[in-house]
């Protein structure tokens, strides 16, 4: 993963600049380190590859530079994956990434693994931006950095329902592991 991350970091300027609502596309190939014992890309590897797609999007929109200047960094708070077809060793694919909406504290993103324009897998991620000095960045403030009005792009209702259904208690609240 480090190799791919460094490669994206070194080559992002060669790819087109993106606006915040654009779809970022990143061509990749399924490597031996991505493959599980069943001969296809491991289900957990998709989530790691999605990290690289989000990194590319941050760089190409110019958000990464502004985040560093402001002492901000992104974290994933929840994610879900749906798998349709397997990616096999050596197979070329395109990872598509796009911000799909914002709520008060979160950014929602959809990411698709495609081959010749056909969706093989899709992931949805809910992320937040944190301050290195502590605290969550509200999306209205993030919108100012991005130059977008986050209030005009709410997430789809099903995403709001999903986010509420999978949410864990705040880090300031107790969260005992009790099996029912």
CSV table of N, CA and C in Angstrom, one decimal, residues 2-169:
chain,number,residue,atom,x,y,z
A,2,UNK,N,2.0,1.2,0.7
A,2,UNK,CA,2.9,2.4,0.7
A,2,UNK,C,3.3,2.8,-0.7
A,3,UNK,N,3.7,1.7,-1.5
A,3,UNK,CA,4.2,2.0,-2.8
A,3,UNK,C,3.1,2.8,-3.6
A,4,UNK,N,1.9,2.3,-3.6
A,4,UNK,CA,0.8,2.9,-4.3
A,4,UNK,C,0.5,4.3,-3.8
A,5,UNK,N,0.5,4.5,-2.5
A,5,UNK,CA,0.3,5.8,-1.9
A,5,UNK,C,1.4,6.8,-2.3
A,6,UNK,N,2.6,6.4,-2.3
A,6,UNK,CA,3.7,7.2,-2.7
A,6,UNK,C,3.7,7.5,-4.2
A,7,UNK,N,3.3,6.6,-5.0
A,7,UNK,CA,3.1,6.8,-6.4
A,7,UNK,C,2.1,7.8,-6.7
A,8,UNK,N,0.9,7.8,-6.0
A,8,UNK,CA,-0.1,8.8,-6.2
A,8,UNK,C,0.4,10.1,-5.8
A,9,UNK,N,1.1,10.2,-4.7
A,9,UNK,CA,1.7,11.4,-4.2
A,9,UNK,C,2.6,12.1,-5.2
A,10,UNK,N,3.4,11.2,-5.8
A,10,UNK,CA,4.4,11.8,-6.8
A,10,UNK,C,3.9,12.1,-8.1
A,11,UNK,N,2.7,11.5,-8.5
A,11,UNK,CA,2.2,11.7,-9.9
A,11,UNK,C,0.9,12.4,-10.0
A,12,UNK,N,0.3,12.9,-8.9
A,12,UNK,CA,-1.0,13.5,-9.0
A,12,UNK,C,-1.1,14.7,-9.9
A,13,UNK,N,0.0,15.4,-10.0
A,13,UNK,CA,0.0,16.6,-10.9
A,13,UNK,C,-0.1,16.3,-12.4
A,14,UNK,N,0.2,15.1,-12.7
A,14,UNK,CA,0.1,14.6,-14.1
A,14,UNK,C,-1.4,14.4,-14.5
A,15,UNK,N,-2.2,14.2,-13.5
A,15,UNK,CA,-3.6,13.9,-13.8
A,15,UNK,C,-4.4,15.3,-13.7
A,16,UNK,N,-5.5,15.3,-14.3
A,16,UNK,CA,-6.3,16.6,-14.4
A,16,UNK,C,-6.7,17.1,-13.0
A,17,UNK,N,-6.7,18.4,-12.8
A,17,UNK,CA,-7.2,19.0,-11.6
A,17,UNK,C,-8.7,18.8,-11.5
A,18,UNK,N,-9.2,18.7,-10.3
A,18,UNK,CA,-10.6,18.4,-10.1
A,18,UNK,C,-11.3,19.4,-9.2
A,19,UNK,N,-12.5,19.7,-9.5
A,19,UNK,CA,-13.4,20.5,-8.6
A,19,UNK,C,-13.9,19.5,-7.6
A,20,UNK,N,-14.4,20.1,-6.5
A,20,UNK,CA,-14.8,19.3,-5.4
A,20,UNK,C,-15.9,18.2,-5.7
A,21,UNK,N,-16.9,18.5,-6.6
A,21,UNK,CA,-17.9,17.6,-6.9
A,21,UNK,C,-17.6,16.7,-8.1
A,22,UNK,N,-16.4,16.8,-8.7
A,22,UNK,CA,-16.0,15.9,-9.8
A,22,UNK,C,-15.8,14.5,-9.3
A,23,UNK,N,-15.8,13.6,-10.3
A,23,UNK,CA,-15.4,12.2,-10.1
A,23,UNK,C,-13.9,12.1,-10.4
A,24,UNK,N,-13.2,11.6,-9.4
A,24,UNK,CA,-11.8,11.3,-9.6
A,24,UNK,C,-11.6,9.9,-10.0
A,25,UNK,N,-10.8,9.7,-11.1
A,25,UNK,CA,-10.6,8.3,-11.6
A,25,UNK,C,-9.1,8.0,-11.5
A,26,UNK,N,-8.9,6.8,-11.0
A,26,UNK,CA,-7.5,6.4,-10.8
A,26,UNK,C,-7.3,4.9,-11.3
A,27,UNK,N,-6.6,4.8,-12.3
A,27,UNK,CA,-6.3,3.4,-12.9
A,27,UNK,C,-5.4,2.6,-12.1
A,28,UNK,N,-5.7,1.4,-11.9
A,28,UNK,CA,-4.9,0.4,-11.1
A,28,UNK,C,-4.9,-0.9,-11.7
A,29,UNK,N,-4.1,-1.8,-11.1
A,29,UNK,CA,-4.1,-3.2,-11.5
A,29,UNK,C,-4.1,-4.1,-10.2
A,30,UNK,N,-4.8,-5.2,-10.2
A,30,UNK,CA,-4.8,-6.1,-9.1
A,30,UNK,C,-3.4,-6.8,-9.0
A,31,UNK,N,-2.7,-6.5,-7.9
A,31,UNK,CA,-1.4,-7.0,-7.7
A,31,UNK,C,-1.4,-8.3,-6.8
A,32,UNK,N,-0.3,-9.1,-6.8
A,32,UNK,CA,-0.3,-10.3,-6.0
A,32,UNK,C,-0.6,-10.0,-4.5
A,33,UNK,N,-0.2,-8.8,-4.0
A,33,UNK,CA,-0.4,-8.5,-2.6
A,33,UNK,C,-1.9,-8.2,-2.3
A,34,UNK,N,-2.7,-8.0,-3.4
A,34,UNK,CA,-4.1,-7.8,-3.2
A,34,UNK,C,-5.0,-9.0,-3.1
A,35,UNK,N,-4.4,-10.1,-3.6
A,35,UNK,CA,-5.1,-11.4,-3.9
A,35,UNK,C,-5.2,-12.2,-2.6
A,36,UNK,N,-6.3,-12.9,-2.4
A,36,UNK,CA,-6.5,-13.8,-1.3
A,36,UNK,C,-6.3,-15.2,-1.7
A,37,UNK,N,-6.5,-16.2,-0.9
A,37,UNK,CA,-6.4,-17.6,-1.2
A,37,UNK,C,-7.4,-18.1,-2.2
A,38,UNK,N,-8.4,-17.3,-2.5
A,38,UNK,CA,-9.4,-17.7,-3.5
A,38,UNK,C,-9.2,-17.1,-4.9
A,39,UNK,N,-8.0,-16.4,-5.0
A,39,UNK,CA,-7.6,-15.9,-6.3
A,39,UNK,C,-8.2,-14.6,-6.8
A,40,UNK,N,-8.9,-13.9,-5.8
A,40,UNK,CA,-9.4,-12.6,-6.2
A,40,UNK,C,-9.0,-11.6,-5.2
A,41,UNK,N,-9.3,-10.3,-5.5
A,41,UNK,CA,-8.9,-9.2,-4.5
A,41,UNK,C,-9.7,-9.5,-3.2
A,42,UNK,N,-8.9,-9.5,-2.1
A,42,UNK,CA,-9.4,-9.7,-0.8
A,42,UNK,C,-10.4,-8.6,-0.4
A,43,UNK,N,-11.5,-8.9,0.2
A,43,UNK,CA,-12.6,-8.0,0.5
A,43,UNK,C,-12.0,-6.8,1.4
A,44,UNK,N,-11.1,-7.0,2.3
A,44,UNK,CA,-10.5,-5.9,3.1
A,44,UNK,C,-9.6,-5.0,2.3
A,45,UNK,N,-9.0,-5.6,1.2
A,45,UNK,CA,-8.1,-4.8,0.4
A,45,UNK,C,-8.8,-3.7,-0.4
A,46,UNK,N,-10.1,-3.9,-0.7
A,46,UNK,CA,-10.9,-2.9,-1.3
A,46,UNK,C,-10.9,-1.6,-0.5
A,47,UNK,N,-11.1,-1.8,0.8
A,47,UNK,CA,-11.1,-0.6,1.7
A,47,UNK,C,-9.8,0.1,1.7
A,48,UNK,N,-8.7,-0.6,1.7
A,48,UNK,CA,-7.4,0.0,1.6
A,48,UNK,C,-7.2,0.8,0.3
A,49,UNK,N,-7.6,0.2,-0.8
A,49,UNK,CA,-7.5,0.8,-2.1
A,49,UNK,C,-8.3,2.1,-2.1
A,50,UNK,N,-9.5,2.1,-1.5
A,50,UNK,CA,-10.3,3.3,-1.4
A,50,UNK,C,-9.6,4.4,-0.7
A,51,UNK,N,-8.8,4.1,0.3
A,51,UNK,CA,-7.9,5.2,0.9
A,51,UNK,C,-7.1,5.9,-0.1
A,52,UNK,N,-6.5,5.2,-1.0
A,52,UNK,CA,-5.7,5.8,-2.1
A,52,UNK,C,-6.5,6.7,-3.0
A,53,UNK,N,-7.7,6.2,-3.3
A,53,UNK,CA,-8.6,7.0,-4.1
A,53,UNK,C,-9.0,8.3,-3.5
A,54,UNK,N,-9.2,8.3,-2.1
A,54,UNK,CA,-9.6,9.5,-1.4
A,54,UNK,C,-8.4,10.4,-1.3
A,55,UNK,N,-7.2,9.9,-1.1
A,55,UNK,CA,-5.9,10.6,-1.1
A,55,UNK,C,-5.8,11.4,-2.4
A,56,UNK,N,-6.0,10.6,-3.5
A,56,UNK,CA,-5.8,11.3,-4.9
A,56,UNK,C,-6.8,12.4,-5.0
A,57,UNK,N,-8.1,12.2,-4.6
A,57,UNK,CA,-9.1,13.3,-4.7
A,57,UNK,C,-8.7,14.5,-3.9
A,58,UNK,N,-8.2,14.3,-2.6
A,58,UNK,CA,-7.7,15.4,-1.8
A,58,UNK,C,-6.6,16.2,-2.5
A,59,UNK,N,-5.7,15.5,-3.1
A,59,UNK,CA,-4.6,16.2,-3.8
A,59,UNK,C,-5.1,16.9,-5.0
A,60,UNK,N,-5.9,16.3,-5.8
A,60,UNK,CA,-6.3,16.9,-7.1
A,60,UNK,C,-7.3,18.0,-7.0
A,61,UNK,N,-8.0,18.1,-5.9
A,61,UNK,CA,-8.9,19.2,-5.6
A,61,UNK,C,-8.2,20.4,-4.9
A,62,UNK,N,-7.0,20.1,-4.5
A,62,UNK,CA,-6.2,21.2,-3.8
A,62,UNK,C,-6.6,21.2,-2.3
A,63,UNK,N,-7.5,20.4,-1.8
A,63,UNK,CA,-7.9,20.4,-0.4
A,63,UNK,C,-6.7,19.9,0.5
A,64,UNK,N,-5.9,19.0,0.1
A,64,UNK,CA,-4.8,18.5,0.9
A,64,UNK,C,-3.9,19.7,1.4
A,65,UNK,N,-3.5,20.5,0.5
A,65,UNK,CA,-2.6,21.6,0.8
A,65,UNK,C,-3.3,22.5,1.8
A,66,UNK,N,-4.6,22.9,1.6
A,66,UNK,CA,-5.3,23.7,2.5
A,66,UNK,C,-5.5,23.1,3.9
A,67,UNK,N,-5.7,21.8,3.9
A,67,UNK,CA,-5.9,21.1,5.2
A,67,UNK,C,-4.6,21.1,6.0
A,68,UNK,N,-3.5,20.9,5.3
A,68,UNK,CA,-2.2,20.9,6.0
A,68,UNK,C,-2.0,22.3,6.6
A,69,UNK,N,-2.2,23.3,5.8
A,69,UNK,CA,-2.1,24.7,6.3
A,69,UNK,C,-2.9,25.0,7.5
A,70,UNK,N,-4.1,24.4,7.6
A,70,UNK,CA,-5.1,24.6,8.7
A,70,UNK,C,-4.9,23.6,9.8
A,71,UNK,N,-4.0,22.7,9.7
A,71,UNK,CA,-3.9,21.6,10.7
A,71,UNK,C,-5.0,20.7,10.8
A,72,UNK,N,-5.6,20.3,9.7
A,72,UNK,CA,-6.7,19.4,9.6
A,72,UNK,C,-6.3,18.0,9.0
A,73,UNK,N,-7.0,17.0,9.3
A,73,UNK,CA,-6.8,15.7,8.7
A,73,UNK,C,-8.1,14.9,8.7
A,74,UNK,N,-8.3,14.0,7.7
A,74,UNK,CA,-9.6,13.3,7.6
A,74,UNK,C,-9.5,11.9,8.2
A,75,UNK,N,-10.6,11.4,8.7
A,75,UNK,CA,-10.7,10.1,9.2
A,75,UNK,C,-12.0,9.5,8.8
A,76,UNK,N,-12.1,8.2,8.6
A,76,UNK,CA,-13.3,7.5,8.2
A,76,UNK,C,-14.0,7.2,9.5
A,77,UNK,N,-15.3,7.5,9.5
A,77,UNK,CA,-16.1,7.2,10.7
A,77,UNK,C,-17.0,5.9,10.5
A,78,UNK,N,-17.4,5.7,9.2
A,78,UNK,CA,-18.1,4.4,8.9
A,78,UNK,C,-18.0,4.2,7.4
A,79,UNK,N,-18.1,2.9,7.1
A,79,UNK,CA,-18.1,2.5,5.6
A,79,UNK,C,-18.9,1.3,5.4
A,80,UNK,N,-19.3,1.1,4.2
A,80,UNK,CA,-20.0,-0.1,3.8
A,80,UNK,C,-19.5,-0.5,2.4
A,81,UNK,N,-19.5,-1.8,2.1
A,81,UNK,CA,-19.1,-2.2,0.7
A,81,UNK,C,-20.1,-3.2,0.2
A,82,UNK,N,-20.3,-3.1,-1.1
A,82,UNK,CA,-21.1,-4.1,-1.8
A,82,UNK,C,-20.3,-4.7,-3.0
A,83,UNK,N,-20.2,-6.0,-3.1
A,83,UNK,CA,-19.3,-6.6,-4.1
A,83,UNK,C,-20.2,-7.3,-5.1
A,84,UNK,N,-19.9,-7.1,-6.4
A,84,UNK,CA,-20.8,-7.6,-7.5
A,84,UNK,C,-20.0,-8.6,-8.3
A,85,UNK,N,-18.8,-8.3,-8.7
A,85,UNK,CA,-17.9,-9.2,-9.4
A,85,UNK,C,-16.5,-9.2,-8.8
A,86,UNK,N,-15.8,-10.2,-9.0
A,86,UNK,CA,-14.4,-10.3,-8.4
A,86,UNK,C,-13.4,-9.7,-9.4
A,87,UNK,N,-12.5,-9.0,-8.8
A,87,UNK,CA,-11.3,-8.5,-9.5
A,87,UNK,C,-10.2,-9.6,-9.3
A,88,UNK,N,-9.6,-10.0,-10.4
A,88,UNK,CA,-8.6,-11.1,-10.5
A,88,UNK,C,-7.2,-10.6,-10.6
A,89,UNK,N,-6.2,-11.4,-10.3
A,89,UNK,CA,-4.8,-11.1,-10.4
A,89,UNK,C,-4.5,-10.5,-11.7
A,90,UNK,N,-3.8,-9.4,-11.8
A,90,UNK,CA,-3.4,-8.7,-13.0
A,90,UNK,C,-4.5,-7.9,-13.7
A,91,UNK,N,-5.7,-8.0,-13.3
A,91,UNK,CA,-6.8,-7.3,-13.9
A,91,UNK,C,-6.7,-5.8,-13.7
A,92,UNK,N,-6.8,-5.0,-14.8
A,92,UNK,CA,-6.9,-3.6,-14.7
A,92,UNK,C,-8.3,-3.1,-14.3
A,93,UNK,N,-8.3,-2.1,-13.5
A,93,UNK,CA,-9.6,-1.5,-13.1
A,93,UNK,C,-9.4,0.0,-12.8
A,94,UNK,N,-10.5,0.7,-12.7
A,94,UNK,CA,-10.5,2.1,-12.4
A,94,UNK,C,-11.2,2.3,-11.1
A,95,UNK,N,-10.6,3.0,-10.2
A,95,UNK,CA,-11.3,3.4,-8.9
A,95,UNK,C,-11.8,4.8,-9.1
A,96,UNK,N,-13.2,4.9,-9.0
A,96,UNK,CA,-13.8,6.2,-9.2
A,96,UNK,C,-14.2,6.7,-7.8
A,97,UNK,N,-14.0,7.9,-7.5
A,97,UNK,CA,-14.3,8.5,-6.2
A,97,UNK,C,-15.0,9.8,-6.3
A,98,UNK,N,-16.1,10.0,-5.5
A,98,UNK,CA,-16.8,11.3,-5.6
A,98,UNK,C,-17.4,11.6,-4.3
A,99,UNK,N,-17.4,12.9,-3.9
A,99,UNK,CA,-18.1,13.3,-2.7
A,99,UNK,C,-19.6,13.4,-3.1
A,100,UNK,N,-20.4,12.8,-2.3
A,100,UNK,CA,-21.9,12.8,-2.7
A,100,UNK,C,-22.7,13.7,-1.8
A,101,UNK,N,-22.2,14.1,-0.6
A,101,UNK,CA,-23.0,15.0,0.2
A,101,UNK,C,-22.4,15.3,1.5
A,102,UNK,N,-23.0,16.2,2.3
A,102,UNK,CA,-22.5,16.6,3.6
A,102,UNK,C,-23.6,16.7,4.6
A,103,UNK,N,-23.4,16.3,5.8
A,103,UNK,CA,-24.3,16.7,6.9
A,103,UNK,C,-23.5,17.7,7.8
A,104,UNK,N,-24.0,18.0,9.0
A,104,UNK,CA,-23.4,19.0,9.8
A,104,UNK,C,-21.9,18.7,10.1
A,105,UNK,N,-21.6,17.4,10.3
A,105,UNK,CA,-20.2,17.1,10.7
A,105,UNK,C,-19.5,16.1,9.8
A,106,UNK,N,-20.2,15.6,8.8
A,106,UNK,CA,-19.6,14.5,8.0
A,106,UNK,C,-19.6,14.8,6.5
A,107,UNK,N,-18.7,14.2,5.8
A,107,UNK,CA,-18.6,14.2,4.3
A,107,UNK,C,-18.9,12.7,3.9
A,108,UNK,N,-19.8,12.6,2.9
A,108,UNK,CA,-20.1,11.3,2.4
A,108,UNK,C,-19.5,11.1,1.0
A,109,UNK,N,-19.0,10.0,0.7
A,109,UNK,CA,-18.3,9.7,-0.5
A,109,UNK,C,-18.7,8.3,-1.0
A,110,UNK,N,-18.9,8.2,-2.3
A,110,UNK,CA,-19.1,7.0,-3.0
A,110,UNK,C,-17.8,6.6,-3.8
A,111,UNK,N,-17.4,5.4,-3.8
A,111,UNK,CA,-16.3,4.9,-4.5
A,111,UNK,C,-16.6,3.6,-5.2
A,112,UNK,N,-16.3,3.6,-6.5
A,112,UNK,CA,-16.6,2.4,-7.3
A,112,UNK,C,-15.4,1.8,-8.0
A,113,UNK,N,-15.4,0.5,-8.0
A,113,UNK,CA,-14.3,-0.2,-8.7
A,113,UNK,C,-14.9,-0.7,-10.0
A,114,UNK,N,-14.4,-0.2,-11.2
A,114,UNK,CA,-15.0,-0.4,-12.5
A,114,UNK,C,-14.0,-1.1,-13.4
A,115,UNK,N,-14.5,-1.9,-14.3
A,115,UNK,CA,-13.7,-2.5,-15.4
A,115,UNK,C,-14.5,-2.2,-16.7
A,116,UNK,N,-13.9,-1.5,-17.6
A,116,UNK,CA,-14.5,-1.1,-18.8
A,116,UNK,C,-15.9,-0.4,-18.6
A,117,UNK,N,-15.9,0.4,-17.6
A,117,UNK,CA,-17.2,1.2,-17.2
A,117,UNK,C,-18.2,0.4,-16.5
A,118,UNK,N,-18.0,-0.9,-16.2
A,118,UNK,CA,-18.9,-1.7,-15.4
A,118,UNK,C,-18.5,-1.8,-14.0
A,119,UNK,N,-19.5,-1.6,-13.1
A,119,UNK,CA,-19.2,-1.6,-11.6
A,119,UNK,C,-19.0,-3.0,-11.1
A,120,UNK,N,-17.9,-3.2,-10.5
A,120,UNK,CA,-17.6,-4.5,-9.9
A,120,UNK,C,-17.8,-4.5,-8.4
A,121,UNK,N,-17.6,-3.4,-7.8
A,121,UNK,CA,-17.8,-3.2,-6.3
A,121,UNK,C,-18.0,-1.7,-6.1
A,122,UNK,N,-18.8,-1.5,-5.0
A,122,UNK,CA,-19.1,-0.1,-4.6
A,122,UNK,C,-18.9,0.1,-3.1
A,123,UNK,N,-18.3,1.1,-2.7
A,123,UNK,CA,-18.2,1.5,-1.3
A,123,UNK,C,-18.7,2.8,-1.0
A,124,UNK,N,-19.3,3.0,0.2
A,124,UNK,CA,-19.7,4.3,0.7
A,124,UNK,C,-19.0,4.6,2.0
A,125,UNK,N,-18.5,5.8,2.1
A,125,UNK,CA,-17.7,6.1,3.2
A,125,UNK,C,-18.3,7.4,3.8
A,126,UNK,N,-18.4,7.4,5.1
A,126,UNK,CA,-18.7,8.6,5.9
A,126,UNK,C,-17.4,9.0,6.6
A,127,UNK,N,-17.0,10.3,6.4
A,127,UNK,CA,-15.8,10.7,7.1
A,127,UNK,C,-15.9,12.0,7.8
A,128,UNK,N,-15.0,12.3,8.7
A,128,UNK,CA,-15.0,13.6,9.4
A,128,UNK,C,-13.6,14.2,9.3
A,129,UNK,N,-13.5,15.4,9.4
A,129,UNK,CA,-12.2,16.1,9.5
A,129,UNK,C,-11.9,16.6,10.9
A,130,UNK,N,-10.7,16.3,11.4
A,130,UNK,CA,-10.4,16.6,12.7
A,130,UNK,C,-9.2,17.7,12.7
A,131,UNK,N,-9.1,18.4,13.8
A,131,UNK,CA,-8.1,19.4,14.0
A,131,UNK,C,-6.9,18.7,14.7
A,132,UNK,N,-5.7,18.9,14.3
A,132,UNK,CA,-4.6,18.3,15.0
A,132,UNK,C,-4.5,18.8,16.5
A,133,UNK,N,-5.1,20.0,16.7
A,133,UNK,CA,-5.1,20.6,18.0
A,133,UNK,C,-6.3,20.0,18.8
A,134,UNK,N,-7.2,19.2,18.2
A,134,UNK,CA,-8.3,18.6,18.8
A,134,UNK,C,-9.6,19.1,18.3
A,135,UNK,N,-10.6,18.3,18.2
A,135,UNK,CA,-11.9,18.7,17.8
A,135,UNK,C,-12.3,18.4,16.4
A,136,UNK,N,-13.6,18.3,16.1
A,136,UNK,CA,-14.1,18.0,14.8
A,136,UNK,C,-14.4,19.3,14.1
A,137,UNK,N,-14.1,19.3,12.8
A,137,UNK,CA,-14.3,20.5,11.9
A,137,UNK,C,-15.8,20.3,11.4
A,138,UNK,N,-16.6,21.3,11.6
A,138,UNK,CA,-17.9,21.3,11.0
A,138,UNK,C,-17.8,21.5,9.5
A,139,UNK,N,-18.8,20.9,8.8
A,139,UNK,CA,-18.7,20.9,7.3
A,139,UNK,C,-18.9,22.3,6.8
A,140,UNK,N,-19.6,23.2,7.5
A,140,UNK,CA,-19.7,24.5,7.0
A,140,UNK,C,-18.3,25.2,6.9
A,141,UNK,N,-17.5,25.0,7.9
A,141,UNK,CA,-16.1,25.5,7.9
A,141,UNK,C,-15.3,24.8,6.8
A,142,UNK,N,-15.5,23.5,6.7
A,142,UNK,CA,-14.8,22.8,5.6
A,142,UNK,C,-15.2,23.4,4.2
A,143,UNK,N,-16.5,23.7,4.1
A,143,UNK,CA,-17.0,24.2,2.9
A,143,UNK,C,-16.3,25.6,2.5
A,144,UNK,N,-16.0,26.4,3.5
A,144,UNK,CA,-15.3,27.6,3.3
A,144,UNK,C,-13.9,27.3,2.7
A,145,UNK,N,-13.3,26.3,3.2
A,145,UNK,CA,-12.0,25.9,2.7
A,145,UNK,C,-12.1,25.5,1.2
A,146,UNK,N,-13.1,24.7,1.0
A,146,UNK,CA,-13.3,24.1,-0.4
A,146,UNK,C,-13.9,25.1,-1.4
A,147,UNK,N,-14.6,26.2,-0.8
A,147,UNK,CA,-15.3,27.1,-1.7
A,147,UNK,C,-16.6,26.5,-2.2
A,148,UNK,N,-17.2,25.7,-1.4
A,148,UNK,CA,-18.5,25.1,-1.7
A,148,UNK,C,-19.5,25.4,-0.5
A,149,UNK,N,-20.8,25.4,-0.9
A,149,UNK,CA,-21.8,25.6,0.1
A,149,UNK,C,-22.3,24.2,0.5
A,150,UNK,N,-21.8,23.6,1.6
A,150,UNK,CA,-22.1,22.3,2.0
A,150,UNK,C,-23.6,22.1,2.3
A,151,UNK,N,-24.3,23.2,2.7
A,151,UNK,CA,-25.7,23.1,3.0
A,151,UNK,C,-26.5,22.8,1.8
A,152,UNK,N,-26.0,23.0,0.6
A,152,UNK,CA,-26.8,22.8,-0.6
A,152,UNK,C,-26.6,21.3,-1.1
A,153,UNK,N,-25.8,20.5,-0.5
A,153,UNK,CA,-25.5,19.2,-0.9
A,153,UNK,C,-25.7,18.2,0.2
A,154,UNK,N,-27.0,18.0,0.7
A,154,UNK,CA,-27.2,17.0,1.8
A,154,UNK,C,-27.0,15.6,1.3
A,155,UNK,N,-26.7,14.7,2.1
A,155,UNK,CA,-26.6,13.3,1.6
A,155,UNK,C,-28.0,12.8,1.3
A,156,UNK,N,-28.0,11.7,0.5
A,156,UNK,CA,-29.3,11.0,0.2
A,156,UNK,C,-29.9,10.6,1.6
A,157,UNK,N,-31.2,10.6,1.7
A,157,UNK,CA,-31.9,10.1,2.9
A,157,UNK,C,-31.4,8.7,3.4
A,158,UNK,N,-31.2,7.8,2.5
A,158,UNK,CA,-30.8,6.5,2.9
A,158,UNK,C,-29.4,6.5,3.6
A,159,UNK,N,-28.5,7.5,3.1
A,159,UNK,CA,-27.2,7.6,3.7
A,159,UNK,C,-27.3,8.1,5.2
A,160,UNK,N,-28.3,9.1,5.4
A,160,UNK,CA,-28.5,9.6,6.7
A,160,UNK,C,-29.0,8.5,7.6
A,161,UNK,N,-29.9,7.7,7.1
A,161,UNK,CA,-30.5,6.5,7.9
A,161,UNK,C,-29.4,5.5,8.2
A,162,UNK,N,-28.6,5.2,7.2
A,162,UNK,CA,-27.5,4.3,7.4
A,162,UNK,C,-26.5,4.8,8.4
A,163,UNK,N,-26.1,6.0,8.3
A,163,UNK,CA,-25.1,6.6,9.3
A,163,UNK,C,-25.7,6.6,10.7
A,164,UNK,N,-27.0,6.9,10.9
A,164,UNK,CA,-27.6,6.8,12.2
A,164,UNK,C,-27.6,5.4,12.7
A,165,UNK,N,-27.9,4.4,11.8
A,165,UNK,CA,-28.1,3.0,12.2
A,165,UNK,C,-26.7,2.4,12.7
A,166,UNK,N,-25.6,2.8,12.1
A,166,UNK,CA,-24.4,2.2,12.4
A,166,UNK,C,-23.5,3.0,13.4
A,167,UNK,N,-24.0,4.1,13.8
A,167,UNK,CA,-23.2,5.0,14.7
A,167,UNK,C,-22.9,4.3,16.0
A,168,UNK,N,-21.8,4.6,16.5
A,168,UNK,CA,-21.4,4.2,17.9
A,168,UNK,C,-21.5,5.4,18.8
A,169,UNK,N,-21.5,5.2,20.1
A,169,UNK,CA,-21.6,6.3,21.0
A,169,UNK,C,-20.4,7.2,20.8
